[in-house]
Coordinates of C-alpha atoms in Angstrom, one line a residue:
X1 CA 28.3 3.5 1.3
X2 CA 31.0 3.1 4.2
X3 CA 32.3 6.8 3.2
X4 CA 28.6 8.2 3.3
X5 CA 28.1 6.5 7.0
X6 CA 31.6 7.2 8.3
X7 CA 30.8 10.8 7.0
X8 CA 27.4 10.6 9.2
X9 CA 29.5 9.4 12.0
X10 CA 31.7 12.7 12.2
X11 CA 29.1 15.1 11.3
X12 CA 27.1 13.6 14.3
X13 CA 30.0 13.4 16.3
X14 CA 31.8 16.8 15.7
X15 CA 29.3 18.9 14.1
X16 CA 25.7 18.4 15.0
X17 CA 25.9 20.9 18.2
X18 CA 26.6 23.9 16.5
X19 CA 23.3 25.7 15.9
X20 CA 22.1 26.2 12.3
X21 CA 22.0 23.5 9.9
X22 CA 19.1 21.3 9.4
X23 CA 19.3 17.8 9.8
X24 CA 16.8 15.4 7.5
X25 CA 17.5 12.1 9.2
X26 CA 15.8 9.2 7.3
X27 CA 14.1 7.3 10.3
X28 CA 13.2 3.4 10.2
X29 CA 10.2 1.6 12.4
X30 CA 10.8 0.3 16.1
X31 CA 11.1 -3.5 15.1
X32 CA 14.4 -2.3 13.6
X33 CA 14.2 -5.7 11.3
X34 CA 16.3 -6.3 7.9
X35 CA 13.9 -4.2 5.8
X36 CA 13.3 -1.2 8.2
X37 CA 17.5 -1.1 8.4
X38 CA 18.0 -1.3 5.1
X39 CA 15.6 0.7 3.9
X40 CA 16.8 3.8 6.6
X41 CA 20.3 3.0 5.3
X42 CA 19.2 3.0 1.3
X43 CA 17.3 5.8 0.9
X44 CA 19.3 8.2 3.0
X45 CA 22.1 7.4 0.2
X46 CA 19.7 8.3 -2.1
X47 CA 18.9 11.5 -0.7
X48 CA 23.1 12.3 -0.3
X49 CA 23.5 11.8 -3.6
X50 CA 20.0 13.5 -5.4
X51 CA 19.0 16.5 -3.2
X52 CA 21.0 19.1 -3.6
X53 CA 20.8 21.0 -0.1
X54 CA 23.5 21.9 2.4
X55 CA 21.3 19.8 4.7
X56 CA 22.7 17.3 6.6
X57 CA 20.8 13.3 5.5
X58 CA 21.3 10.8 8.4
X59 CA 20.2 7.1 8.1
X60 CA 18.7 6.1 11.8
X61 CA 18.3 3.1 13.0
X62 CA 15.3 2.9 15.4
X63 CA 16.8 0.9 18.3
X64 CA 19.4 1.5 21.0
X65 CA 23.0 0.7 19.9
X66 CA 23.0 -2.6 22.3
X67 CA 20.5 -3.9 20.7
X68 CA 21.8 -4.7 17.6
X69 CA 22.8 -7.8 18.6
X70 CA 19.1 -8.7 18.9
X71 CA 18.3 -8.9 15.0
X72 CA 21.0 -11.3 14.3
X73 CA 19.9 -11.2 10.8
X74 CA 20.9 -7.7 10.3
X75 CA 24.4 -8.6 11.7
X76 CA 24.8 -11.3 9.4
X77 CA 24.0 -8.8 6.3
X78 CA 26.3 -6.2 7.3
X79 CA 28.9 -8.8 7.4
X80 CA 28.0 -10.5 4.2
X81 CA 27.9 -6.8 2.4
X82 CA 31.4 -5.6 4.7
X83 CA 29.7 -2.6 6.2
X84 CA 30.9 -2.6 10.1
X85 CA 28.1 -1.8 12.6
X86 CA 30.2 0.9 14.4
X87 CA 29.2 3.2 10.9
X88 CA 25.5 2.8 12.0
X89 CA 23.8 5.4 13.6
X90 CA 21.2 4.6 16.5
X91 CA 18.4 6.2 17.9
X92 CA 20.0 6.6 21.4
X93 CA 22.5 8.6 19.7
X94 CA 20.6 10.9 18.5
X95 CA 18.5 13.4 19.9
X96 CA 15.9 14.0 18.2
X97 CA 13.4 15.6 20.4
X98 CA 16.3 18.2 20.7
X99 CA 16.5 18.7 17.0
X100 CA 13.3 19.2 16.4
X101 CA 12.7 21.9 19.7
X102 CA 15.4 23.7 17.6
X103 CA 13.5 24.0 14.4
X104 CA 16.3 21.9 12.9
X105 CA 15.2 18.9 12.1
X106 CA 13.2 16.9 9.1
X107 CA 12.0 13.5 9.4
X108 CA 11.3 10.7 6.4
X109 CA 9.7 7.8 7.8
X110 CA 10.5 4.5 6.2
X111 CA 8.7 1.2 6.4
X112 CA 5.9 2.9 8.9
X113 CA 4.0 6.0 8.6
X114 CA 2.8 7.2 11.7
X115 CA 5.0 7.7 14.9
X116 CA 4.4 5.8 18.0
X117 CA 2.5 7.5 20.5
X118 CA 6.2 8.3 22.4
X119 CA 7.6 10.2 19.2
X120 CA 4.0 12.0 18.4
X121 CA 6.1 15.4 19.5
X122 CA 8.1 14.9 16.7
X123 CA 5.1 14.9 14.1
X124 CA 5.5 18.3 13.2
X125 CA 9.4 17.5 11.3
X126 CA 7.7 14.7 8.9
X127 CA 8.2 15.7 5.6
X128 CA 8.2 12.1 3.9
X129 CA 6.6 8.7 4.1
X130 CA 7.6 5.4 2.3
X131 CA 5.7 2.5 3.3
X132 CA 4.0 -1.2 2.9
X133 CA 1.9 -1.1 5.6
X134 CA -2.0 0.1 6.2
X135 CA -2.2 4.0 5.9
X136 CA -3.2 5.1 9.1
X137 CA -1.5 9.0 8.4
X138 CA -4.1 11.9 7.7
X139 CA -3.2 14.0 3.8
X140 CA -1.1 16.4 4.0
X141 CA 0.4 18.3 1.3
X142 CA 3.2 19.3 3.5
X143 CA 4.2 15.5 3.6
X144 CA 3.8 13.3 0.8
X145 CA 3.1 10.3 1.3
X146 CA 4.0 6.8 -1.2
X147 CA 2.0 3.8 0.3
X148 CA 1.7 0.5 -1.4
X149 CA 0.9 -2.8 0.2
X150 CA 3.5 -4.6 -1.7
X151 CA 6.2 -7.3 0.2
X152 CA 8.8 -4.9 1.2
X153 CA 9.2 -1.6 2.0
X154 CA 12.7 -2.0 0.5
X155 CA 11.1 -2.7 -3.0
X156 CA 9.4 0.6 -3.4
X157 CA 12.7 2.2 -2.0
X158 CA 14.6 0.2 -4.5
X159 CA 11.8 1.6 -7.2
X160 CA 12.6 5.1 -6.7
X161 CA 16.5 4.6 -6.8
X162 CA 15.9 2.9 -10.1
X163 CA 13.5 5.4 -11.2
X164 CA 15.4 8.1 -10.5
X165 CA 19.6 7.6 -9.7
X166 CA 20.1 4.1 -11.0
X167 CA 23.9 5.2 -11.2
X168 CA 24.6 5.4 -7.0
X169 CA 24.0 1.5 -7.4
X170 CA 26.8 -0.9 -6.6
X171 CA 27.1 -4.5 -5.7
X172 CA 27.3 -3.9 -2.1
X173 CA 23.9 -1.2 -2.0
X174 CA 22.3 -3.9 -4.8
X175 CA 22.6 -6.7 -2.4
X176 CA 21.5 -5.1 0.7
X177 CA 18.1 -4.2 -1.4
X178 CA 18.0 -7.7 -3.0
X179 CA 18.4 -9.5 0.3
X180 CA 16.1 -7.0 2.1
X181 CA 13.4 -7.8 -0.5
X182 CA 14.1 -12.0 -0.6
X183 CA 13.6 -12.2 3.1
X184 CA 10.5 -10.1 3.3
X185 CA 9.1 -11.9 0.7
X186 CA 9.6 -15.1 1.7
X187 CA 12.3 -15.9 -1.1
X188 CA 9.6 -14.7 -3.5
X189 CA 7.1 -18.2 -2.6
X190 CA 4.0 -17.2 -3.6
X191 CA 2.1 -19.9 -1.9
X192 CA 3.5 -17.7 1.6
X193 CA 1.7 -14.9 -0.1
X194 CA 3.9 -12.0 0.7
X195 CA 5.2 -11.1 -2.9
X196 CA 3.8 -9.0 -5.3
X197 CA 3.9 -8.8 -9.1
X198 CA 6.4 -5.4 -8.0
X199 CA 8.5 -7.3 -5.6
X200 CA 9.1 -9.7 -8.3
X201 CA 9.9 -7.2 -10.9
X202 CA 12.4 -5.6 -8.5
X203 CA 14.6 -8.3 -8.0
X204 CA 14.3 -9.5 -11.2
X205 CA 15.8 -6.3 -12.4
X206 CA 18.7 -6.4 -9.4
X207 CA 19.2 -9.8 -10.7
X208 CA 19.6 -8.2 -14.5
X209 CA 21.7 -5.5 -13.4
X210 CA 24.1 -7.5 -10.6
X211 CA 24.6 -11.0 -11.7
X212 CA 27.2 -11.6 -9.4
X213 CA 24.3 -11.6 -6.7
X214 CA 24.3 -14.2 -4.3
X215 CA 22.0 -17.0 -5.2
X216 CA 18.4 -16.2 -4.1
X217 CA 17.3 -19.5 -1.9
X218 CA 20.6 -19.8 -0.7
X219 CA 20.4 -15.8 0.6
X220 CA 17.3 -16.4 2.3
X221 CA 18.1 -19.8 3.7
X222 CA 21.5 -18.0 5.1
X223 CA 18.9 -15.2 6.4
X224 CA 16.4 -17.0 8.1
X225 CA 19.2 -19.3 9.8
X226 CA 20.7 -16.0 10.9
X227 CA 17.3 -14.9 12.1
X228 CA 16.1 -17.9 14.5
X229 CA 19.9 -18.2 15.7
X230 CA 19.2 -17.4 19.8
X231 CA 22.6 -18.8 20.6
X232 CA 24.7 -16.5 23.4
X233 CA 21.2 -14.6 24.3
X234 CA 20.2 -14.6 27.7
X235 CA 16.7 -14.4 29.1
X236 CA 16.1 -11.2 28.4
X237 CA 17.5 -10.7 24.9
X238 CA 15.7 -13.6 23.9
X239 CA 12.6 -11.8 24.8
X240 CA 13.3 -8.7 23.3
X241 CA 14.3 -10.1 20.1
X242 CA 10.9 -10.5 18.7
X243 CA 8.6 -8.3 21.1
X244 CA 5.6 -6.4 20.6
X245 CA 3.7 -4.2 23.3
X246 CA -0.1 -3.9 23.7
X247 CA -1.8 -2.1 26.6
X248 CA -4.9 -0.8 29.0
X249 CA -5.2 -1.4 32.4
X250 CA -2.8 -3.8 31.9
X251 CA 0.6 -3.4 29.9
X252 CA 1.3 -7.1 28.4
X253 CA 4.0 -7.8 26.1
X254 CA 4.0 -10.2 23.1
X255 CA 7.2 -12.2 22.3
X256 CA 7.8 -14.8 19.9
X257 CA 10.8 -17.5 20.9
X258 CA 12.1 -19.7 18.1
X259 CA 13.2 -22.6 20.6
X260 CA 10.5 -25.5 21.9
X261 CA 8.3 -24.2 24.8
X262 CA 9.9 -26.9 26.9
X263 CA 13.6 -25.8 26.2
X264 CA 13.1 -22.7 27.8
X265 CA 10.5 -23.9 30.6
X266 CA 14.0 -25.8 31.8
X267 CA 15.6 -22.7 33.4
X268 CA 15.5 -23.3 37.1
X269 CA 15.9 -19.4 37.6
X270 CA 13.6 -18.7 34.3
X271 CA 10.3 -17.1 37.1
X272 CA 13.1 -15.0 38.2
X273 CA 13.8 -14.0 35.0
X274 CA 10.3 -12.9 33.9
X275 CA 9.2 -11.5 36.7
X276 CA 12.8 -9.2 36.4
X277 CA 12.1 -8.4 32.9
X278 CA 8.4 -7.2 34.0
X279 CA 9.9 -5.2 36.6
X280 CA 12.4 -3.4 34.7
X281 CA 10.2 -3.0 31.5
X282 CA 7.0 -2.2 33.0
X283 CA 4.7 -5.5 32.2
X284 CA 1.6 -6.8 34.2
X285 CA 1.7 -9.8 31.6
X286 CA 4.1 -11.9 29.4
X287 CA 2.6 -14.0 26.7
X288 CA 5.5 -16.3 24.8
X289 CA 5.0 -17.6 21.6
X290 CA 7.1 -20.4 20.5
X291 CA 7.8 -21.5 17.3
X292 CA 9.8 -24.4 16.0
X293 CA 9.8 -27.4 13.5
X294 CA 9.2 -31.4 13.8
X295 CA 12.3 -33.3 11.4
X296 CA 9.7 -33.6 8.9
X297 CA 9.5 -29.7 8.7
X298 CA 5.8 -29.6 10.0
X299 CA 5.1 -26.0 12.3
X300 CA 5.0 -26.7 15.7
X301 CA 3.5 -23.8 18.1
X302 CA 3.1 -23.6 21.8
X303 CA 2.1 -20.7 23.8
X304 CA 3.0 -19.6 27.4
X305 CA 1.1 -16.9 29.6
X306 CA 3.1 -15.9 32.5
X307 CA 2.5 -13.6 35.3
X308 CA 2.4 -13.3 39.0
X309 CA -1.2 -12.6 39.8
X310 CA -3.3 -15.1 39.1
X311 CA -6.3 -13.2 38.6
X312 CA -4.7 -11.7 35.6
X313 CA -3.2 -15.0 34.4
X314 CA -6.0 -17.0 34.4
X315 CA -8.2 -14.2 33.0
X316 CA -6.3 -14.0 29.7
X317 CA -5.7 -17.9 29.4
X318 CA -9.5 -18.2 29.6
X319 CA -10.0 -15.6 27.0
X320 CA -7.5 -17.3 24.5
X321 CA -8.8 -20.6 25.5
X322 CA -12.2 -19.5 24.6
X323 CA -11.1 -17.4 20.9
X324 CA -12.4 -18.0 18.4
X325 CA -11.8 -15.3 15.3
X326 CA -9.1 -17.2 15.2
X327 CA -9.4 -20.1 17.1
X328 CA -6.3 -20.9 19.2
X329 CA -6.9 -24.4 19.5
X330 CA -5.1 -24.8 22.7
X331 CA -4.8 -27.8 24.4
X332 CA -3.5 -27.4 28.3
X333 CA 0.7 -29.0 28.9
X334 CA 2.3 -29.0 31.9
X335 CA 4.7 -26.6 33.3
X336 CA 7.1 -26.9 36.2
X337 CA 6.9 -22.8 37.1
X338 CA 3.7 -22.1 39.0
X339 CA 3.2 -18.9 37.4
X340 CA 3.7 -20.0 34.1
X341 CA 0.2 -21.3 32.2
X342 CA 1.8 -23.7 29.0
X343 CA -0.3 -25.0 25.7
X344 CA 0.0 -26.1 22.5
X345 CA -1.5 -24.7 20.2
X346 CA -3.4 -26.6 17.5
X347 CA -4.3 -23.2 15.0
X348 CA -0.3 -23.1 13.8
X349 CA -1.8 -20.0 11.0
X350 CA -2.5 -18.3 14.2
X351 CA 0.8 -16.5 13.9
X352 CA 1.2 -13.1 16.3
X353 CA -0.2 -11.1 14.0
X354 CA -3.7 -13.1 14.3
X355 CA -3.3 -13.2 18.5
X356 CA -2.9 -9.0 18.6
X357 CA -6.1 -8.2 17.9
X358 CA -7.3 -10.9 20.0
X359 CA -5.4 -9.5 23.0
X360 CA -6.6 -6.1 22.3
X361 CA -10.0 -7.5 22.4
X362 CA -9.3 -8.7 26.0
X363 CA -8.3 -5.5 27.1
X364 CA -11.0 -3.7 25.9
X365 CA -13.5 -5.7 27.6
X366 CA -11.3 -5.7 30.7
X367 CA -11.1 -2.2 31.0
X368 CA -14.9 -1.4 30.2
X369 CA -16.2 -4.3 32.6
X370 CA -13.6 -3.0 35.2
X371 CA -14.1 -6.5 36.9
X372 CA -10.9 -6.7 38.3
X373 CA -9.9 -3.4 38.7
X374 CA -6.4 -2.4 38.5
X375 CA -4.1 -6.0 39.2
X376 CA -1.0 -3.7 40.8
X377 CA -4.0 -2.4 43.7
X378 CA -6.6 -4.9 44.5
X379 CA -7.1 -6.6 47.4
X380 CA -8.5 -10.0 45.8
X381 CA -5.1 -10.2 44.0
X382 CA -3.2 -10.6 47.2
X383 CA -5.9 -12.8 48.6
X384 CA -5.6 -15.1 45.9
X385 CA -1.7 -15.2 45.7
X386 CA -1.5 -15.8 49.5
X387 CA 1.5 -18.2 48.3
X388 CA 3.7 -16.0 46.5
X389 CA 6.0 -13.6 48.2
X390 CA 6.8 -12.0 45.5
X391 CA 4.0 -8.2 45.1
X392 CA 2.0 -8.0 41.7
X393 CA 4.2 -6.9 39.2
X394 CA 4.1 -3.2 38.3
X395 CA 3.3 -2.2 35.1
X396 CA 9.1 -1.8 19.6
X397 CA 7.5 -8.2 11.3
X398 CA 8.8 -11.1 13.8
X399 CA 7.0 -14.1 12.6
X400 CA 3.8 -12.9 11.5
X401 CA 0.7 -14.2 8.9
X402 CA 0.1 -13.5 5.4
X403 CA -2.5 -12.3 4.0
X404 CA -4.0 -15.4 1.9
X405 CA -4.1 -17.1 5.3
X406 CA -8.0 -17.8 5.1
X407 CA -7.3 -18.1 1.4
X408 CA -5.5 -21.0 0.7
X409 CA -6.8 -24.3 0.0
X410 CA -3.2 -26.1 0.7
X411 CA -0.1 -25.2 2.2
X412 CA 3.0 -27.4 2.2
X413 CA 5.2 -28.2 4.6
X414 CA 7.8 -26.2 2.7
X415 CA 5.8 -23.4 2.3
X416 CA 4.6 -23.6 6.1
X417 CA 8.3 -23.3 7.3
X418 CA 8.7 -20.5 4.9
X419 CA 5.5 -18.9 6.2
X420 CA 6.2 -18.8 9.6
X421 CA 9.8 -18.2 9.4
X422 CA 9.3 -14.8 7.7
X423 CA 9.5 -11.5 9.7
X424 CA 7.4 -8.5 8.6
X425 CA 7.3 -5.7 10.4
X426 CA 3.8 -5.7 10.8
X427 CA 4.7 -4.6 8.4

């Protein structure tokens, strides 16, 4: 693996300018988490080693290069399996707009299948999809397409090098798919209800063929400690790490914190902060999900809604107040930021993934009442924030649900912490 990435490194570096060659990179999703890396990273191995083209097969990563240090359980693989991060390739070193305008490039998408509405130029170079998600891409015999709602995307990855090259596995590619499929599937619990009767039959046949293998609860205890380790990040990397986008008339942005809601209410500059981060990123809205655990291992969730107009702020708080497909639950706490709205939240199955649609809900009925307008132009906004000096502001699975949510009669503690510890890329 490190000679294939170094080799991706120079072509990329030396030889991607000259005009010509085709480039098939292998392209992961936006959340960039352990199963969309490792999958990119897999496959395009596979593809080195199976197709037999003078085409040139790139593994992407779908993130800048700085923020790597944002998926801190992705660092702590590549250090467990000694690949070094510099042999990545990231998406802002790679133009692929530029590629494509050249008629050079071809695109596999793993762990998503369709683009975001930012890359939907780039449609035209898909050739491949692998996937675990809900198939939202049209047929197309031009593209085929393998979608299966199993744990992980890396398990059907890890099906097809089986199937088809079992030889180009070693310990350290066997261990990158082993860990990628543990972690997604919630070290194969099935009261967490995230594995499959394939995810299971994967690992049990990386288990067969590697026994030297890291033990499987201690890889995904190491994984999820690596995950919810927010040590050394600052405000903003803290948000980042687990953020997901929605908008309408307004943009708001979805973040899930794995500290106590009252740890990071403490910053005396943390207002600042936000309203920095909504500036530079281009949010009306910040809601901040927190989850964390009691001794006893028992979920606790709280849920912040921050932003400076207090039209928009007290519009959305009323509308997740008043939810009720899920029910929020939320019960009012005290916050020592005036633009800041705190609860906790009694529904801890309410995960992000059951507060998305929820949001989306709100903007849809804001933007067809029109009530309010656009927040970053009306006059009642500025009216009713007579106390604030600072102007309205302007406008990429990773703790997320399962699907037996409504389904099960009983959940333990253990499996609760195991629930909402796990990361899918919405996946």
């Amino acid at each position: 693996m490190e000679e294939f990435l170094s080799s991706c490194r120079r072509a990329v570096k030396e030889d991607l300018d000259q005009a010509g060659s085709g480039v098939h990179v292998v392209l992961g999703n936006e959340a960039c988490d352990v199963d969309s890396m490792v999958c990119a990273l897999t496959y395009a191995y596979f593809l080195s080693k199976t197709v037999h083209s003078e085409m040139l097969v790139l593994p992407l990563l779908n993130i800048r290069q700085s923020d790597l240090v944002l998926r801190s359980d992705n660092v702590f693989l590549l250090r467990q399996v000694a690949l070094s991060p510099d042999l990545l390739l990231f998406r802002d070193q790679l133009d692929l707009k530029a590629l494509h305008r050249a008629g050079r490039l071809r695109l596999t998408l793993v762990d998503h299948n369709v683009l975001p509405s930012s890359d939907s130029d780039l449609e035209g170079a898909v050739v491949q999809v692998i996937d675990h998600h809900l198939l939202e891409r049209q047929p197309s015999p031009s593209c085929p397409v393998t979608v299966e709602m199993v744990g992980s995307c890396t398990t059907l990855v890890t099906e097809c090098i089986i199937q088809k090259a079992p030889e180009i596995l070693d310990q350290q590619i066997a261990q990158l798919l082993y860990a990628a499929v543990v972690l997604d599937c919630v070290n194969m619990a099935p009261a967490a209800g995230k594995v499959t009767p394939k995810d299971s039959e994967v690992a049990a046949e990386l288990e067969s063929r590697f026994p030297a293998l890291p033990p499987r609860g201690a890889l995904f205890q190491m994984l999820q400690n690596a995950k919810f380790d927010v040590s050394g990040l600052n405000t903003e990397q803290m948000l980042l790490k687990d953020m997901k986008a929605v908008s309408g008339s307004l943009n708001v942005a979805i973040s899930v914190l794995y500290i106590t809601l009252q740890d990071f209410l403490q910053g005396a500059e943390l207002e600042a902060e936000l309203s920095d981060f909504c500036l530079k990123f281009g949010y009306d809205l910040l809601l901040l999900m927190t989850i964390s655990f009691t001794e006893s291992k028992e979920p606790i969730r709280e849920l912040a809604v921050y932003s400076h107009s207090a039209t928009c702020r007290k519009q959305v708080s009323l509308y997740l107040e008043q939810a009720s497909n899920p029910a929020l639950n939320l019960c009012p706490i005290s916050s020592p930021h005036p633009h800041i709205t705190a609860y906790q939240q009694g529904n801890t199955l309410a995960s992000r993934k059951k507060l998305l649609p929820i949001v989306k809900d709100f903007l849809k009925e804001r933007d067809r009442d029109g009530c309010l307008g656009d927040s970053r132009l009306g006059d009642m906004e500025e009216e009713e924030e007579d106390d604030s000096r600072v102007p309205p502001t302007p406008m990429n699975s990773l703790v997320e649900g399962c699907p037996l949510d409504d389904g099960l009669p009983h959940i333990s503690a253990q499996a609760l912490e195991e629930k909402f510890s796990s990361m899918t890329s919405d996946l």
